[in-house]
XYZ file of N, CA, C and O in Angstrom:
272
model
N -34.980 16.639 42.591
C -35.344 16.352 41.208
C -34.741 17.403 40.279
O -34.227 17.068 39.216
N -34.799 18.681 40.698
C -34.243 19.753 39.868
C -32.733 19.569 39.728
O -32.170 19.742 38.649
N -32.080 19.166 40.804
C -30.631 18.966 40.773
C -30.275 17.823 39.816
O -29.327 17.919 39.041
N -31.055 16.752 39.851
C -30.808 15.624 38.962
C -31.009 16.039 37.500
O -30.232 15.667 36.625
N -32.054 16.844 37.269
C -32.331 17.316 35.919
C -31.209 18.234 35.436
O -30.741 18.116 34.310
N -30.760 19.141 36.311
C -29.671 20.056 35.970
C -28.388 19.283 35.680
O -27.647 19.613 34.760
N -28.121 18.255 36.475
C -26.927 17.436 36.278
C -27.019 16.688 34.939
O -26.038 16.584 34.206
N -28.192 16.189 34.632
C -28.389 15.485 33.367
C -28.179 16.438 32.180
O -27.552 16.069 31.180
N -28.683 17.662 32.273
C -28.478 18.653 31.212
C -27.011 19.028 31.076
O -26.491 19.170 29.967
N -26.324 19.174 32.203
C -24.901 19.500 32.175
C -24.117 18.397 31.471
O -23.265 18.654 30.636
N -24.440 17.159 31.808
C -23.757 16.020 31.194
C -24.066 15.961 29.690
O -23.181 15.693 28.880
N -25.306 16.210 29.320
C -25.694 16.235 27.915
C -24.934 17.320 27.169
O -24.417 17.086 26.068
N -24.843 18.501 27.758
C -24.079 19.593 27.151
C -22.612 19.209 26.986
O -22.000 19.472 25.955
N -22.046 18.593 27.994
C -20.645 18.164 27.945
C -20.439 17.142 26.824
O -19.475 17.236 26.062
N -21.344 16.192 26.736
C -21.247 15.182 25.687
C -21.373 15.802 24.295
O -20.677 15.405 23.362
N -22.265 16.775 24.177
C -22.458 17.463 22.906
C -21.192 18.209 22.502
O -20.748 18.138 21.350
N -20.596 18.905 23.436
C -19.358 19.635 23.169
C -18.254 18.661 22.765
O -17.531 18.896 21.794
N -18.113 17.565 23.473
C -17.093 16.573 23.140
C -17.319 15.989 21.742
O -16.363 15.785 20.986
N -18.565 15.731 21.404
C -18.892 15.218 20.081
C -18.504 16.235 19.009
O -17.901 15.885 17.988
N -18.852 17.498 19.239
C -18.527 18.544 18.265
C -17.017 18.681 18.102
O -16.515 18.844 16.978
N -16.278 18.601 19.187
C -14.816 18.675 19.122
C -14.271 17.508 18.314
O -13.403 17.680 17.449
N -14.779 16.315 18.579
C -14.333 15.136 17.832
C -14.615 15.276 16.340
O -13.780 14.913 15.506
N -15.774 15.797 15.996
C -16.123 15.986 14.591
C -15.209 17.023 13.925
O -14.776 16.839 12.785
N -14.908 18.099 14.635
C -14.015 19.117 14.085
C -12.604 18.564 13.895
O -11.942 18.859 12.890
N -12.151 17.756 14.834
C -10.831 17.130 14.697
C -10.808 16.207 13.480
O -9.827 16.174 12.737
N -11.889 15.474 13.295
C -11.992 14.570 12.142
C -11.941 15.367 10.840
O -11.224 15.004 9.909
N -12.684 16.461 10.767
C -12.677 17.312 9.579
C -11.292 17.886 9.334
O -10.820 17.939 8.193
N -10.623 18.325 10.406
C -9.275 18.872 10.287
C -8.318 17.811 9.747
O -7.531 18.069 8.842
N -8.392 16.607 10.303
C -7.516 15.524 9.853
C -7.742 15.201 8.383
O -6.790 14.962 7.639
N -8.992 15.204 7.948
C -9.307 14.947 6.541
C -8.750 16.054 5.653
O -8.231 15.790 4.561
N -8.839 17.299 6.125
C -8.313 18.426 5.348
C -6.790 18.345 5.254
O -6.213 18.601 4.188
N -6.141 17.975 6.344
C -4.680 17.834 6.345
C -4.263 16.738 5.366
O -3.306 16.904 4.601
N -4.985 15.637 5.368
C -4.686 14.537 4.444
C -4.863 14.987 2.995
O -4.019 14.709 2.134
N -5.939 15.693 2.727
C -6.194 16.183 1.366
C -5.087 17.135 0.920
O -4.625 17.070 -0.226
N -4.643 18.019 1.816
C -3.572 18.945 1.476
C -2.264 18.210 1.216
O -1.519 18.563 0.291
N -1.986 17.194 1.996
C -0.761 16.409 1.796
C -0.796 15.721 0.430
O 0.225 15.676 -0.273
N -1.958 15.202 0.059
C -2.094 14.561 -1.249
C -1.900 15.575 -2.377
O -1.244 15.284 -3.382
N -2.448 16.761 -2.202
C -2.281 17.805 -3.218
C -0.821 18.230 -3.310
O -0.312 18.483 -4.405
N -0.158 18.340 -2.150
C 1.267 18.699 -2.152
C 2.079 17.661 -2.909
O 2.988 18.010 -3.664
N 1.750 16.396 -2.712
C 2.464 15.331 -3.419
C 2.233 15.447 -4.921
O 3.172 15.298 -5.712
N 1.020 15.734 -5.319
C 0.698 15.897 -6.740
C 1.455 17.081 -7.328
O 2.026 16.988 -8.425
N 1.487 18.180 -6.608
C 2.204 19.369 -7.079
C 3.701 19.066 -7.199
O 4.351 19.465 -8.167
N 4.244 18.345 -6.240
C 5.664 17.983 -6.300
C 5.960 17.121 -7.527
O 6.978 17.310 -8.207
N 5.082 16.183 -7.804
C 5.249 15.340 -8.998
C 5.192 16.185 -10.266
O 5.989 15.987 -11.197
N 4.248 17.112 -10.302
C 4.122 17.976 -11.473
C 5.361 18.851 -11.633
O 5.841 19.061 -12.759
N 5.898 19.360 -10.538
C 7.101 20.178 -10.601
C 8.284 19.366 -11.113
O 9.102 19.870 -11.896
N 8.375 18.125 -10.669
C 9.465 17.263 -11.147
C 9.336 17.022 -12.646
O 10.331 17.082 -13.381
N 8.124 16.774 -13.092
C 7.885 16.566 -14.524
C 8.241 17.816 -15.319
O 8.883 17.736 -16.374
N 7.837 18.976 -14.800
C 8.162 20.229 -15.493
C 9.669 20.459 -15.547
O 10.197 20.923 -16.560
N 10.355 20.136 -14.490
C 11.812 20.292 -14.471
C 12.457 19.398 -15.522
O 13.388 19.821 -16.229
N 11.971 18.171 -15.634
C 12.490 17.262 -16.654
C 12.232 17.814 -18.056
O 13.107 17.775 -18.924
N 11.036 18.318 -18.266
C 10.683 18.864 -19.587
C 11.529 20.101 -19.887
O 11.979 20.287 -21.027
N 11.747 20.955 -18.886
C 12.577 22.144 -19.076
C 14.012 21.757 -19.423
O 14.647 22.392 -20.267
N 14.520 20.726 -18.774
C 15.870 20.251 -19.081
C 15.937 19.730 -20.507
O 16.912 19.993 -21.228
N 14.927 19.005 -20.931
C 14.878 18.482 -22.297
C 14.806 19.625 -23.307
O 15.482 19.602 -24.348
N 14.015 20.645 -23.007
C 13.903 21.815 -23.896
C 15.253 22.513 -24.002
O 15.691 22.888 -25.097
N 15.926 22.678 -22.867
C 17.237 23.333 -22.879
C 18.228 22.526 -23.717
O 19.021 23.096 -24.491
N 18.170 21.212 -23.583
C 19.052 20.337 -24.365
C 18.771 20.487 -25.860
O 19.694 20.622 -26.672
N 17.494 20.481 -26.229
C 17.123 20.627 -27.646
C 17.508 22.005 -28.179
O 17.955 22.130 -29.335
N 17.372 23.043 -27.368
C 17.777 24.389 -27.791
C 19.282 24.429 -28.036
O 19.746 25.040 -29.008
N 20.024 23.785 -27.169
C 21.480 23.758 -27.341
C 21.849 23.015 -28.616
O 22.746 23.448 -29.359
N 21.185 21.908 -28.883
C 21.444 21.152 -30.110
C 21.112 21.993 -31.341
O 21.852 21.994 -32.332
N 20.000 22.699 -31.270
C 19.593 23.549 -32.392
C 20.599 24.671 -32.610
O 20.976 24.967 -33.754
N 21.040 25.281 -31.552
C 22.025 26.356 -31.666
C 23.320 25.820 -32.261
O 23.965 26.495 -33.083
N 23.704 24.633 -31.875
C 24.920 24.011 -32.409
C 24.775 23.750 -33.914
O 25.711 23.987 -34.676
N 23.617 23.320 -34.323
C 23.376 23.053 -35.760
C 23.376 24.333 -36.585
O 23.731 24.336 -37.753
N 22.901 25.409 -35.955
C 22.786 26.681 -36.683
C 24.107 27.415 -36.807
O 24.152 28.449 -37.454
N 25.161 26.921 -36.213
C 26.455 27.596 -36.314
C 27.063 27.455 -37.667
O 26.970 26.570 -38.411
């Protein structure tokens, strides 16, 4: 009876550990997805800033040309 009880506890512990590992993997995957989404947003913002910087440079050049 003690052996059966010990085996049942061992199996319960194993199942608990496996569950915890699965939950941590799920959390990690969600964090990776969130970071990828943020990276995409940052990339879009950088592209927009580059476009705006190019437009500013163009306008500065036009202004300098007018001021000659």
